[in-house]
Amino acid sequence: MLLLSAVILLAFAVVQWVISLAARDASIADRFWGLGFILVCVAGLRTVDPVTPHKVLLAGLVFLWGARLAIYITWRNWEKGEDYRYRAMRAHHGARFAWISFFTVFLLQGFLTWFIALPIQITLMAENAVPAESALVMAGTLVFGAGLFIEALGDWQLARFKANPENAGKVMDQGLWRYTRHPNYFGEAVVWWGLFLVALPAPNVGFTILSPIVMTLLLLKVSGVPLLEKRMAETRPAYQEYARKTPAFFPWRPRA
């Protein structure tokens, strides 16, 4: 199954890349991020035996997260053109960007999907059934639900804030954004820790703790918080004061 997932994600990366060339928009990778995990689950459920309630539950949670994220990002970016990150890459690399984007955007995203989905893949491959009502599975489901709620609520609050013309140029510091500068990223990290806990009772899943660790580090140190922090500091004069009093990632009360 690991090989099958790798082949599927490679083909998926090629399809995205071709679409991005035709549309001159590499940011479609963001829209397809969650769908890659759904493809892994669909492939797994169609090829493994037995298909148990535990496996169906785990795949269902991934589908819920991936579908929501894909729909939201597609709606948010509709008719807005290429994201500023990819525009900067395109301007920097010029004519070479087409091939560079294949390796540094789409192929890399495919590999990260495969790696981060290891707890899911190992669980789907398990021959021994795990009770879906076990304490660890139920706890993981609750953690997942909390993360998804935080992520979705943060996205909704930000979208509502941006929709008000009176907030143009202002910094979002209301709702969940009062307690963390990135509630959506924090919620995303919690989602993957929840999925890991749901998968953990299956055999040989323990080593895949690297999956939620890598996802958290990506959000906190690489492609999530740092890029957006830099962008906001450049475009929002009030952001420095907001950053001074509001925790960056883990929610906590604002500083005086």
mmCIF file with all atom_site columns, C-alpha atoms in Angstrom, residues 48-248:
data_model
loop_
_atom_site.group_PDB
_atom_site.id
_atom_site.type_symbol
_atom_site.label_atom_id
_atom_site.label_alt_id
_atom_site.label_comp_id
_atom_site.label_asym_id
_atom_site.label_entity_id
_atom_site.label_seq_id
_atom_site.pdbx_PDB_ins_code
_atom_site.Cartn_x
_atom_site.Cartn_y
_atom_site.Cartn_z
_atom_site.occupancy
_atom_site.B_iso_or_equiv
_atom_site.pdbx_formal_charge
_atom_site.auth_seq_id
_atom_site.auth_comp_id
_atom_site.auth_asym_id
_atom_site.auth_atom_id
_atom_site.pdbx_PDB_model_num
ATOM 1   C CA . VAL A 1 48  ? -6.734  -3.647 2.274   1.00 0.00 ? 48  VAL A CA 1
ATOM 2   C CA . ASP A 1 49  ? -8.434  -6.470 4.105   1.00 0.00 ? 49  ASP A CA 1
ATOM 3   C CA . PRO A 1 50  ? -10.162 -6.445 6.507   1.00 0.00 ? 50  PRO A CA 1
ATOM 4   C CA . VAL A 1 51  ? -11.985 -3.103 6.406   1.00 0.00 ? 51  VAL A CA 1
ATOM 5   C CA . THR A 1 52  ? -12.821 -2.493 10.054  1.00 0.00 ? 52  THR A CA 1
ATOM 6   C CA . PRO A 1 53  ? -14.856 0.230  11.808  1.00 0.00 ? 53  PRO A CA 1
ATOM 7   C CA . HIS A 1 54  ? -11.596 1.630  13.183  1.00 0.00 ? 54  HIS A CA 1
ATOM 8   C CA . LYS A 1 55  ? -10.177 2.048  9.682   1.00 0.00 ? 55  LYS A CA 1
ATOM 9   C CA . VAL A 1 56  ? -13.415 3.551  8.374   1.00 0.00 ? 56  VAL A CA 1
ATOM 10  C CA . LEU A 1 57  ? -13.477 6.004  11.294  1.00 0.00 ? 57  LEU A CA 1
ATOM 11  C CA . LEU A 1 58  ? -9.898  7.134  10.659  1.00 0.00 ? 58  LEU A CA 1
ATOM 12  C CA . ALA A 1 59  ? -10.493 7.535  6.916   1.00 0.00 ? 59  ALA A CA 1
ATOM 13  C CA . GLY A 1 60  ? -13.737 9.384  7.611   1.00 0.00 ? 60  GLY A CA 1
ATOM 14  C CA . LEU A 1 61  ? -11.993 11.894 9.861   1.00 0.00 ? 61  LEU A CA 1
ATOM 15  C CA . VAL A 1 62  ? -9.335  12.503 7.201   1.00 0.00 ? 62  VAL A CA 1
ATOM 16  C CA . PHE A 1 63  ? -12.049 12.981 4.569   1.00 0.00 ? 63  PHE A CA 1
ATOM 17  C CA . LEU A 1 64  ? -13.850 15.497 6.810   1.00 0.00 ? 64  LEU A CA 1
ATOM 18  C CA . TRP A 1 65  ? -10.685 17.522 7.372   1.00 0.00 ? 65  TRP A CA 1
ATOM 19  C CA . GLY A 1 66  ? -9.448  17.324 3.756   1.00 0.00 ? 66  GLY A CA 1
ATOM 20  C CA . ALA A 1 67  ? -12.787 18.173 2.146   1.00 0.00 ? 67  ALA A CA 1
ATOM 21  C CA . ARG A 1 68  ? -13.376 21.173 4.428   1.00 0.00 ? 68  ARG A CA 1
ATOM 22  C CA . LEU A 1 69  ? -9.909  22.536 3.793   1.00 0.00 ? 69  LEU A CA 1
ATOM 23  C CA . ALA A 1 70  ? -10.125 22.083 0.011   1.00 0.00 ? 70  ALA A CA 1
ATOM 24  C CA . ILE A 1 71  ? -13.536 23.753 -0.176  1.00 0.00 ? 71  ILE A CA 1
ATOM 25  C CA . TYR A 1 72  ? -12.512 26.639 2.052   1.00 0.00 ? 72  TYR A CA 1
ATOM 26  C CA . ILE A 1 73  ? -9.234  27.410 0.252   1.00 0.00 ? 73  ILE A CA 1
ATOM 27  C CA . THR A 1 74  ? -10.932 27.156 -3.146  1.00 0.00 ? 74  THR A CA 1
ATOM 28  C CA . TRP A 1 75  ? -13.648 29.581 -2.017  1.00 0.00 ? 75  TRP A CA 1
ATOM 29  C CA . ARG A 1 76  ? -11.144 31.937 -0.374  1.00 0.00 ? 76  ARG A CA 1
ATOM 30  C CA . ASN A 1 77  ? -8.865  32.124 -3.416  1.00 0.00 ? 77  ASN A CA 1
ATOM 31  C CA . TRP A 1 78  ? -11.530 32.091 -6.129  1.00 0.00 ? 78  TRP A CA 1
ATOM 32  C CA . GLU A 1 79  ? -10.662 34.541 -8.933  1.00 0.00 ? 79  GLU A CA 1
ATOM 33  C CA . LYS A 1 80  ? -7.896  36.129 -6.825  1.00 0.00 ? 80  LYS A CA 1
ATOM 34  C CA . GLY A 1 81  ? -5.021  34.932 -8.981  1.00 0.00 ? 81  GLY A CA 1
ATOM 35  C CA . GLU A 1 82  ? -1.773  33.354 -7.892  1.00 0.00 ? 82  GLU A CA 1
ATOM 36  C CA . ASP A 1 83  ? -0.778  33.644 -4.244  1.00 0.00 ? 83  ASP A CA 1
ATOM 37  C CA . TYR A 1 84  ? 1.990   36.153 -3.465  1.00 0.00 ? 84  TYR A CA 1
ATOM 38  C CA . ARG A 1 85  ? 4.407   33.379 -2.399  1.00 0.00 ? 85  ARG A CA 1
ATOM 39  C CA . TYR A 1 86  ? 4.288   31.726 -5.795  1.00 0.00 ? 86  TYR A CA 1
ATOM 40  C CA . ARG A 1 87  ? 4.353   35.047 -7.626  1.00 0.00 ? 87  ARG A CA 1
ATOM 41  C CA . ALA A 1 88  ? 7.603   35.845 -5.841  1.00 0.00 ? 88  ALA A CA 1
ATOM 42  C CA . MET A 1 89  ? 9.044   32.459 -6.845  1.00 0.00 ? 89  MET A CA 1
ATOM 43  C CA . ARG A 1 90  ? 7.915   32.975 -10.431 1.00 0.00 ? 90  ARG A CA 1
ATOM 44  C CA . ALA A 1 91  ? 9.549   36.406 -10.590 1.00 0.00 ? 91  ALA A CA 1
ATOM 45  C CA . HIS A 1 92  ? 12.759  35.083 -9.055  1.00 0.00 ? 92  HIS A CA 1
ATOM 46  C CA . HIS A 1 93  ? 13.189  32.039 -11.315 1.00 0.00 ? 93  HIS A CA 1
ATOM 47  C CA . GLY A 1 94  ? 11.724  33.442 -14.528 1.00 0.00 ? 94  GLY A CA 1
ATOM 48  C CA . ALA A 1 95  ? 11.380  30.915 -17.345 1.00 0.00 ? 95  ALA A CA 1
ATOM 49  C CA . ARG A 1 96  ? 12.803  28.136 -15.157 1.00 0.00 ? 96  ARG A CA 1
ATOM 50  C CA . PHE A 1 97  ? 9.894   28.393 -12.741 1.00 0.00 ? 97  PHE A CA 1
ATOM 51  C CA . ALA A 1 98  ? 7.811   25.826 -14.661 1.00 0.00 ? 98  ALA A CA 1
ATOM 52  C CA . TRP A 1 99  ? 10.239  22.986 -13.923 1.00 0.00 ? 99  TRP A CA 1
ATOM 53  C CA . ILE A 1 100 ? 11.325  24.316 -10.551 1.00 0.00 ? 100 ILE A CA 1
ATOM 54  C CA . SER A 1 101 ? 7.697   24.424 -9.401  1.00 0.00 ? 101 SER A CA 1
ATOM 55  C CA . PHE A 1 102 ? 7.258   20.765 -10.289 1.00 0.00 ? 102 PHE A CA 1
ATOM 56  C CA . PHE A 1 103 ? 10.000  19.700 -7.872  1.00 0.00 ? 103 PHE A CA 1
ATOM 57  C CA . THR A 1 104 ? 9.800   22.351 -5.142  1.00 0.00 ? 104 THR A CA 1
ATOM 58  C CA . VAL A 1 105 ? 6.011   22.721 -5.001  1.00 0.00 ? 105 VAL A CA 1
ATOM 59  C CA . PHE A 1 106 ? 4.079   19.760 -6.393  1.00 0.00 ? 106 PHE A CA 1
ATOM 60  C CA . LEU A 1 107 ? 6.512   16.864 -5.999  1.00 0.00 ? 107 LEU A CA 1
ATOM 61  C CA . LEU A 1 108 ? 7.574   18.060 -2.561  1.00 0.00 ? 108 LEU A CA 1
ATOM 62  C CA . GLN A 1 109 ? 3.943   18.378 -1.511  1.00 0.00 ? 109 GLN A CA 1
ATOM 63  C CA . GLY A 1 110 ? 3.279   14.846 -2.733  1.00 0.00 ? 110 GLY A CA 1
ATOM 64  C CA . PHE A 1 111 ? 6.165   13.483 -0.663  1.00 0.00 ? 111 PHE A CA 1
ATOM 65  C CA . LEU A 1 112 ? 5.039   15.392 2.426   1.00 0.00 ? 112 LEU A CA 1
ATOM 66  C CA . THR A 1 113 ? 1.522   14.036 1.977   1.00 0.00 ? 113 THR A CA 1
ATOM 67  C CA . TRP A 1 114 ? 2.874   10.481 1.779   1.00 0.00 ? 114 TRP A CA 1
ATOM 68  C CA . PHE A 1 115 ? 5.081   10.951 4.842   1.00 0.00 ? 115 PHE A CA 1
ATOM 69  C CA . ILE A 1 116 ? 2.553   12.770 7.026   1.00 0.00 ? 116 ILE A CA 1
ATOM 70  C CA . ALA A 1 117 ? -0.099  10.185 6.108   1.00 0.00 ? 117 ALA A CA 1
ATOM 71  C CA . LEU A 1 118 ? 2.054   7.308  7.432   1.00 0.00 ? 118 LEU A CA 1
ATOM 72  C CA . PRO A 1 119 ? -0.084  6.771  10.583  1.00 0.00 ? 119 PRO A CA 1
ATOM 73  C CA . ILE A 1 120 ? -3.127  6.467  8.328   1.00 0.00 ? 120 ILE A CA 1
ATOM 74  C CA . GLN A 1 121 ? -1.436  4.126  5.879   1.00 0.00 ? 121 GLN A CA 1
ATOM 75  C CA . ILE A 1 122 ? 0.029   1.864  8.576   1.00 0.00 ? 122 ILE A CA 1
ATOM 76  C CA . THR A 1 123 ? -3.369  1.640  10.269  1.00 0.00 ? 123 THR A CA 1
ATOM 77  C CA . LEU A 1 124 ? -5.155  0.759  7.054   1.00 0.00 ? 124 LEU A CA 1
ATOM 78  C CA . MET A 1 125 ? -2.589  -1.980 6.393   1.00 0.00 ? 125 MET A CA 1
ATOM 79  C CA . ALA A 1 126 ? -3.075  -3.585 9.838   1.00 0.00 ? 126 ALA A CA 1
ATOM 80  C CA . GLU A 1 127 ? -4.396  -7.141 9.829   1.00 0.00 ? 127 GLU A CA 1
ATOM 81  C CA . ASN A 1 128 ? -5.495  -7.101 13.471  1.00 0.00 ? 128 ASN A CA 1
ATOM 82  C CA . ALA A 1 129 ? -8.771  -5.342 14.201  1.00 0.00 ? 129 ALA A CA 1
ATOM 83  C CA . VAL A 1 130 ? -8.747  -2.491 16.717  1.00 0.00 ? 130 VAL A CA 1
ATOM 84  C CA . PRO A 1 131 ? -11.998 -1.693 18.569  1.00 0.00 ? 131 PRO A CA 1
ATOM 85  C CA . ALA A 1 132 ? -13.252 1.656  17.333  1.00 0.00 ? 132 ALA A CA 1
ATOM 86  C CA . GLU A 1 133 ? -14.653 2.334  20.802  1.00 0.00 ? 133 GLU A CA 1
ATOM 87  C CA . SER A 1 134 ? -11.303 1.943  22.584  1.00 0.00 ? 134 SER A CA 1
ATOM 88  C CA . ALA A 1 135 ? -10.374 4.757  24.974  1.00 0.00 ? 135 ALA A CA 1
ATOM 89  C CA . LEU A 1 136 ? -7.408  5.939  22.897  1.00 0.00 ? 136 LEU A CA 1
ATOM 90  C CA . VAL A 1 137 ? -9.433  6.016  19.671  1.00 0.00 ? 137 VAL A CA 1
ATOM 91  C CA . MET A 1 138 ? -12.206 7.980  21.360  1.00 0.00 ? 138 MET A CA 1
ATOM 92  C CA . ALA A 1 139 ? -9.711  10.393 22.933  1.00 0.00 ? 139 ALA A CA 1
ATOM 93  C CA . GLY A 1 140 ? -8.017  10.917 19.578  1.00 0.00 ? 140 GLY A CA 1
ATOM 94  C CA . THR A 1 141 ? -11.390 11.584 17.945  1.00 0.00 ? 141 THR A CA 1
ATOM 95  C CA . LEU A 1 142 ? -12.140 14.244 20.556  1.00 0.00 ? 142 LEU A CA 1
ATOM 96  C CA . VAL A 1 143 ? -8.721  15.865 20.027  1.00 0.00 ? 143 VAL A CA 1
ATOM 97  C CA . PHE A 1 144 ? -9.309  15.792 16.269  1.00 0.00 ? 144 PHE A CA 1
ATOM 98  C CA . GLY A 1 145 ? -12.748 17.353 16.711  1.00 0.00 ? 145 GLY A CA 1
ATOM 99  C CA . ALA A 1 146 ? -11.333 20.124 18.884  1.00 0.00 ? 146 ALA A CA 1
ATOM 100 C CA . GLY A 1 147 ? -8.607  20.877 16.336  1.00 0.00 ? 147 GLY A CA 1
ATOM 101 C CA . LEU A 1 148 ? -11.035 20.914 13.425  1.00 0.00 ? 148 LEU A CA 1
ATOM 102 C CA . PHE A 1 149 ? -13.393 23.202 15.326  1.00 0.00 ? 149 PHE A CA 1
ATOM 103 C CA . ILE A 1 150 ? -10.594 25.650 16.162  1.00 0.00 ? 150 ILE A CA 1
ATOM 104 C CA . GLU A 1 151 ? -9.284  25.622 12.585  1.00 0.00 ? 151 GLU A CA 1
ATOM 105 C CA . ALA A 1 152 ? -12.709 26.079 11.001  1.00 0.00 ? 152 ALA A CA 1
ATOM 106 C CA . LEU A 1 153 ? -13.824 28.736 13.493  1.00 0.00 ? 153 LEU A CA 1
ATOM 107 C CA . GLY A 1 154 ? -10.601 30.679 13.010  1.00 0.00 ? 154 GLY A CA 1
ATOM 108 C CA . ASP A 1 155 ? -11.017 30.593 9.231   1.00 0.00 ? 155 ASP A CA 1
ATOM 109 C CA . TRP A 1 156 ? -14.665 31.694 9.505   1.00 0.00 ? 156 TRP A CA 1
ATOM 110 C CA . GLN A 1 157 ? -13.875 34.554 11.876  1.00 0.00 ? 157 GLN A CA 1
ATOM 111 C CA . LEU A 1 158 ? -11.085 35.811 9.613   1.00 0.00 ? 158 LEU A CA 1
ATOM 112 C CA . ALA A 1 159 ? -13.250 35.567 6.476   1.00 0.00 ? 159 ALA A CA 1
ATOM 113 C CA . ARG A 1 160 ? -16.029 37.495 8.201   1.00 0.00 ? 160 ARG A CA 1
ATOM 114 C CA . PHE A 1 161 ? -13.544 40.142 9.360   1.00 0.00 ? 161 PHE A CA 1
ATOM 115 C CA . LYS A 1 162 ? -12.134 40.598 5.853   1.00 0.00 ? 162 LYS A CA 1
ATOM 116 C CA . ALA A 1 163 ? -15.614 40.811 4.327   1.00 0.00 ? 163 ALA A CA 1
ATOM 117 C CA . ASN A 1 164 ? -16.275 44.037 6.237   1.00 0.00 ? 164 ASN A CA 1
ATOM 118 C CA . PRO A 1 165 ? -14.925 46.992 4.176   1.00 0.00 ? 165 PRO A CA 1
ATOM 119 C CA . GLU A 1 166 ? -14.381 48.959 7.398   1.00 0.00 ? 166 GLU A CA 1
ATOM 120 C CA . ASN A 1 167 ? -11.619 46.490 8.372   1.00 0.00 ? 167 ASN A CA 1
ATOM 121 C CA . ALA A 1 168 ? -9.471  47.122 5.292   1.00 0.00 ? 168 ALA A CA 1
ATOM 122 C CA . GLY A 1 169 ? -5.837  47.449 6.374   1.00 0.00 ? 169 GLY A CA 1
ATOM 123 C CA . LYS A 1 170 ? -6.633  46.511 9.965   1.00 0.00 ? 170 LYS A CA 1
ATOM 124 C CA . VAL A 1 171 ? -5.281  43.571 11.975  1.00 0.00 ? 171 VAL A CA 1
ATOM 125 C CA . MET A 1 172 ? -7.630  40.788 12.985  1.00 0.00 ? 172 MET A CA 1
ATOM 126 C CA . ASP A 1 173 ? -7.496  40.614 16.798  1.00 0.00 ? 173 ASP A CA 1
ATOM 127 C CA . GLN A 1 174 ? -10.971 39.359 17.662  1.00 0.00 ? 174 GLN A CA 1
ATOM 128 C CA . GLY A 1 175 ? -12.414 35.983 18.604  1.00 0.00 ? 175 GLY A CA 1
ATOM 129 C CA . LEU A 1 176 ? -9.810  33.223 18.603  1.00 0.00 ? 176 LEU A CA 1
ATOM 130 C CA . TRP A 1 177 ? -7.343  35.665 17.053  1.00 0.00 ? 177 TRP A CA 1
ATOM 131 C CA . ARG A 1 178 ? -7.266  37.533 20.353  1.00 0.00 ? 178 ARG A CA 1
ATOM 132 C CA . TYR A 1 179 ? -5.536  34.544 22.008  1.00 0.00 ? 179 TYR A CA 1
ATOM 133 C CA . THR A 1 180 ? -3.259  33.327 19.201  1.00 0.00 ? 180 THR A CA 1
ATOM 134 C CA . ARG A 1 181 ? -2.036  34.987 16.027  1.00 0.00 ? 181 ARG A CA 1
ATOM 135 C CA . HIS A 1 182 ? -2.625  31.761 14.084  1.00 0.00 ? 182 HIS A CA 1
ATOM 136 C CA . PRO A 1 183 ? -5.616  29.796 15.429  1.00 0.00 ? 183 PRO A CA 1
ATOM 137 C CA . ASN A 1 184 ? -6.104  28.052 12.075  1.00 0.00 ? 184 ASN A CA 1
ATOM 138 C CA . TYR A 1 185 ? -2.528  26.737 12.071  1.00 0.00 ? 185 TYR A CA 1
ATOM 139 C CA . PHE A 1 186 ? -2.792  25.715 15.715  1.00 0.00 ? 186 PHE A CA 1
ATOM 140 C CA . GLY A 1 187 ? -6.044  23.880 14.990  1.00 0.00 ? 187 GLY A CA 1
ATOM 141 C CA . GLU A 1 188 ? -4.417  22.116 12.055  1.00 0.00 ? 188 GLU A CA 1
ATOM 142 C CA . ALA A 1 189 ? -1.614  20.844 14.282  1.00 0.00 ? 189 ALA A CA 1
ATOM 143 C CA . VAL A 1 190 ? -4.137  19.602 16.850  1.00 0.00 ? 190 VAL A CA 1
ATOM 144 C CA . VAL A 1 191 ? -6.010  17.771 14.062  1.00 0.00 ? 191 VAL A CA 1
ATOM 145 C CA . TRP A 1 192 ? -2.928  15.744 13.184  1.00 0.00 ? 192 TRP A CA 1
ATOM 146 C CA . TRP A 1 193 ? -2.132  14.906 16.787  1.00 0.00 ? 193 TRP A CA 1
ATOM 147 C CA . GLY A 1 194 ? -5.711  13.688 17.089  1.00 0.00 ? 194 GLY A CA 1
ATOM 148 C CA . LEU A 1 195 ? -5.411  11.528 13.975  1.00 0.00 ? 195 LEU A CA 1
ATOM 149 C CA . PHE A 1 196 ? -2.189  10.049 15.329  1.00 0.00 ? 196 PHE A CA 1
ATOM 150 C CA . LEU A 1 197 ? -3.937  9.111  18.587  1.00 0.00 ? 197 LEU A CA 1
ATOM 151 C CA . VAL A 1 198 ? -6.808  7.514  16.654  1.00 0.00 ? 198 VAL A CA 1
ATOM 152 C CA . ALA A 1 199 ? -4.287  5.441  14.665  1.00 0.00 ? 199 ALA A CA 1
ATOM 153 C CA . LEU A 1 200 ? -2.005  4.613  17.602  1.00 0.00 ? 200 LEU A CA 1
ATOM 154 C CA . PRO A 1 201 ? -3.773  1.427  18.849  1.00 0.00 ? 201 PRO A CA 1
ATOM 155 C CA . ALA A 1 202 ? -3.006  -0.276 15.509  1.00 0.00 ? 202 ALA A CA 1
ATOM 156 C CA . PRO A 1 203 ? 0.228   -2.324 15.327  1.00 0.00 ? 203 PRO A CA 1
ATOM 157 C CA . ASN A 1 204 ? 3.496   -0.602 14.336  1.00 0.00 ? 204 ASN A CA 1
ATOM 158 C CA . VAL A 1 205 ? 2.066   2.922  14.425  1.00 0.00 ? 205 VAL A CA 1
ATOM 159 C CA . GLY A 1 206 ? 4.227   4.237  17.278  1.00 0.00 ? 206 GLY A CA 1
ATOM 160 C CA . PHE A 1 207 ? 7.165   5.326  15.104  1.00 0.00 ? 207 PHE A CA 1
ATOM 161 C CA . THR A 1 208 ? 4.843   7.441  12.967  1.00 0.00 ? 208 THR A CA 1
ATOM 162 C CA . ILE A 1 209 ? 4.721   10.028 15.754  1.00 0.00 ? 209 ILE A CA 1
ATOM 163 C CA . LEU A 1 210 ? 7.120   11.787 13.373  1.00 0.00 ? 210 LEU A CA 1
ATOM 164 C CA . SER A 1 211 ? 4.055   12.618 11.277  1.00 0.00 ? 211 SER A CA 1
ATOM 165 C CA . PRO A 1 212 ? 2.365   15.075 13.680  1.00 0.00 ? 212 PRO A CA 1
ATOM 166 C CA . ILE A 1 213 ? 5.791   16.346 14.762  1.00 0.00 ? 213 ILE A CA 1
ATOM 167 C CA . VAL A 1 214 ? 6.734   17.198 11.158  1.00 0.00 ? 214 VAL A CA 1
ATOM 168 C CA . MET A 1 215 ? 3.325   18.763 10.502  1.00 0.00 ? 215 MET A CA 1
ATOM 169 C CA . THR A 1 216 ? 3.608   20.923 13.620  1.00 0.00 ? 216 THR A CA 1
ATOM 170 C CA . LEU A 1 217 ? 7.138   22.023 12.722  1.00 0.00 ? 217 LEU A CA 1
ATOM 171 C CA . LEU A 1 218 ? 6.088   22.873 9.157   1.00 0.00 ? 218 LEU A CA 1
ATOM 172 C CA . LEU A 1 219 ? 3.289   25.063 10.460  1.00 0.00 ? 219 LEU A CA 1
ATOM 173 C CA . LEU A 1 220 ? 5.313   26.631 13.256  1.00 0.00 ? 220 LEU A CA 1
ATOM 174 C CA . LYS A 1 221 ? 8.756   27.039 11.702  1.00 0.00 ? 221 LYS A CA 1
ATOM 175 C CA . VAL A 1 222 ? 8.637   26.667 7.901   1.00 0.00 ? 222 VAL A CA 1
ATOM 176 C CA . SER A 1 223 ? 5.648   27.264 5.636   1.00 0.00 ? 223 SER A CA 1
ATOM 177 C CA . GLY A 1 224 ? 3.018   28.509 8.064   1.00 0.00 ? 224 GLY A CA 1
ATOM 178 C CA . VAL A 1 225 ? 3.724   31.047 10.780  1.00 0.00 ? 225 VAL A CA 1
ATOM 179 C CA . PRO A 1 226 ? 7.080   32.524 9.544   1.00 0.00 ? 226 PRO A CA 1
ATOM 180 C CA . LEU A 1 227 ? 5.895   33.365 6.012   1.00 0.00 ? 227 LEU A CA 1
ATOM 181 C CA . LEU A 1 228 ? 2.649   34.920 7.148   1.00 0.00 ? 228 LEU A CA 1
ATOM 182 C CA . GLU A 1 229 ? 4.322   36.815 9.992   1.00 0.00 ? 229 GLU A CA 1
ATOM 183 C CA . LYS A 1 230 ? 6.749   38.400 7.546   1.00 0.00 ? 230 LYS A CA 1
ATOM 184 C CA . ARG A 1 231 ? 3.963   39.287 5.132   1.00 0.00 ? 231 ARG A CA 1
ATOM 185 C CA . MET A 1 232 ? 1.782   40.838 7.823   1.00 0.00 ? 232 MET A CA 1
ATOM 186 C CA . ALA A 1 233 ? 4.647   42.856 9.295   1.00 0.00 ? 233 ALA A CA 1
ATOM 187 C CA . GLU A 1 234 ? 5.299   44.338 5.836   1.00 0.00 ? 234 GLU A CA 1
ATOM 188 C CA . THR A 1 235 ? 1.690   45.182 5.008   1.00 0.00 ? 235 THR A CA 1
ATOM 189 C CA . ARG A 1 236 ? 0.044   45.951 8.375   1.00 0.00 ? 236 ARG A CA 1
ATOM 190 C CA . PRO A 1 237 ? 1.664   48.747 10.442  1.00 0.00 ? 237 PRO A CA 1
ATOM 191 C CA . ALA A 1 238 ? -0.285  47.715 13.557  1.00 0.00 ? 238 ALA A CA 1
ATOM 192 C CA . TYR A 1 239 ? 0.865   44.111 13.365  1.00 0.00 ? 239 TYR A CA 1
ATOM 193 C CA . GLN A 1 240 ? 3.959   44.618 15.523  1.00 0.00 ? 240 GLN A CA 1
ATOM 194 C CA . GLU A 1 241 ? 1.869   45.798 18.446  1.00 0.00 ? 241 GLU A CA 1
ATOM 195 C CA . TYR A 1 242 ? -0.557  42.906 17.898  1.00 0.00 ? 242 TYR A CA 1
ATOM 196 C CA . ALA A 1 243 ? 2.371   40.471 17.814  1.00 0.00 ? 243 ALA A CA 1
ATOM 197 C CA . ARG A 1 244 ? 3.817   41.954 20.996  1.00 0.00 ? 244 ARG A CA 1
ATOM 198 C CA . LYS A 1 245 ? 0.747   41.152 23.062  1.00 0.00 ? 245 LYS A CA 1
ATOM 199 C CA . THR A 1 246 ? -0.655  38.047 21.331  1.00 0.00 ? 246 THR A CA 1
ATOM 200 C CA . PRO A 1 247 ? 0.928   34.542 21.461  1.00 0.00 ? 247 PRO A CA 1
ATOM 201 C CA . ALA A 1 248 ? 2.154   33.355 18.063  1.00 0.00 ? 248 ALA A CA 1
#
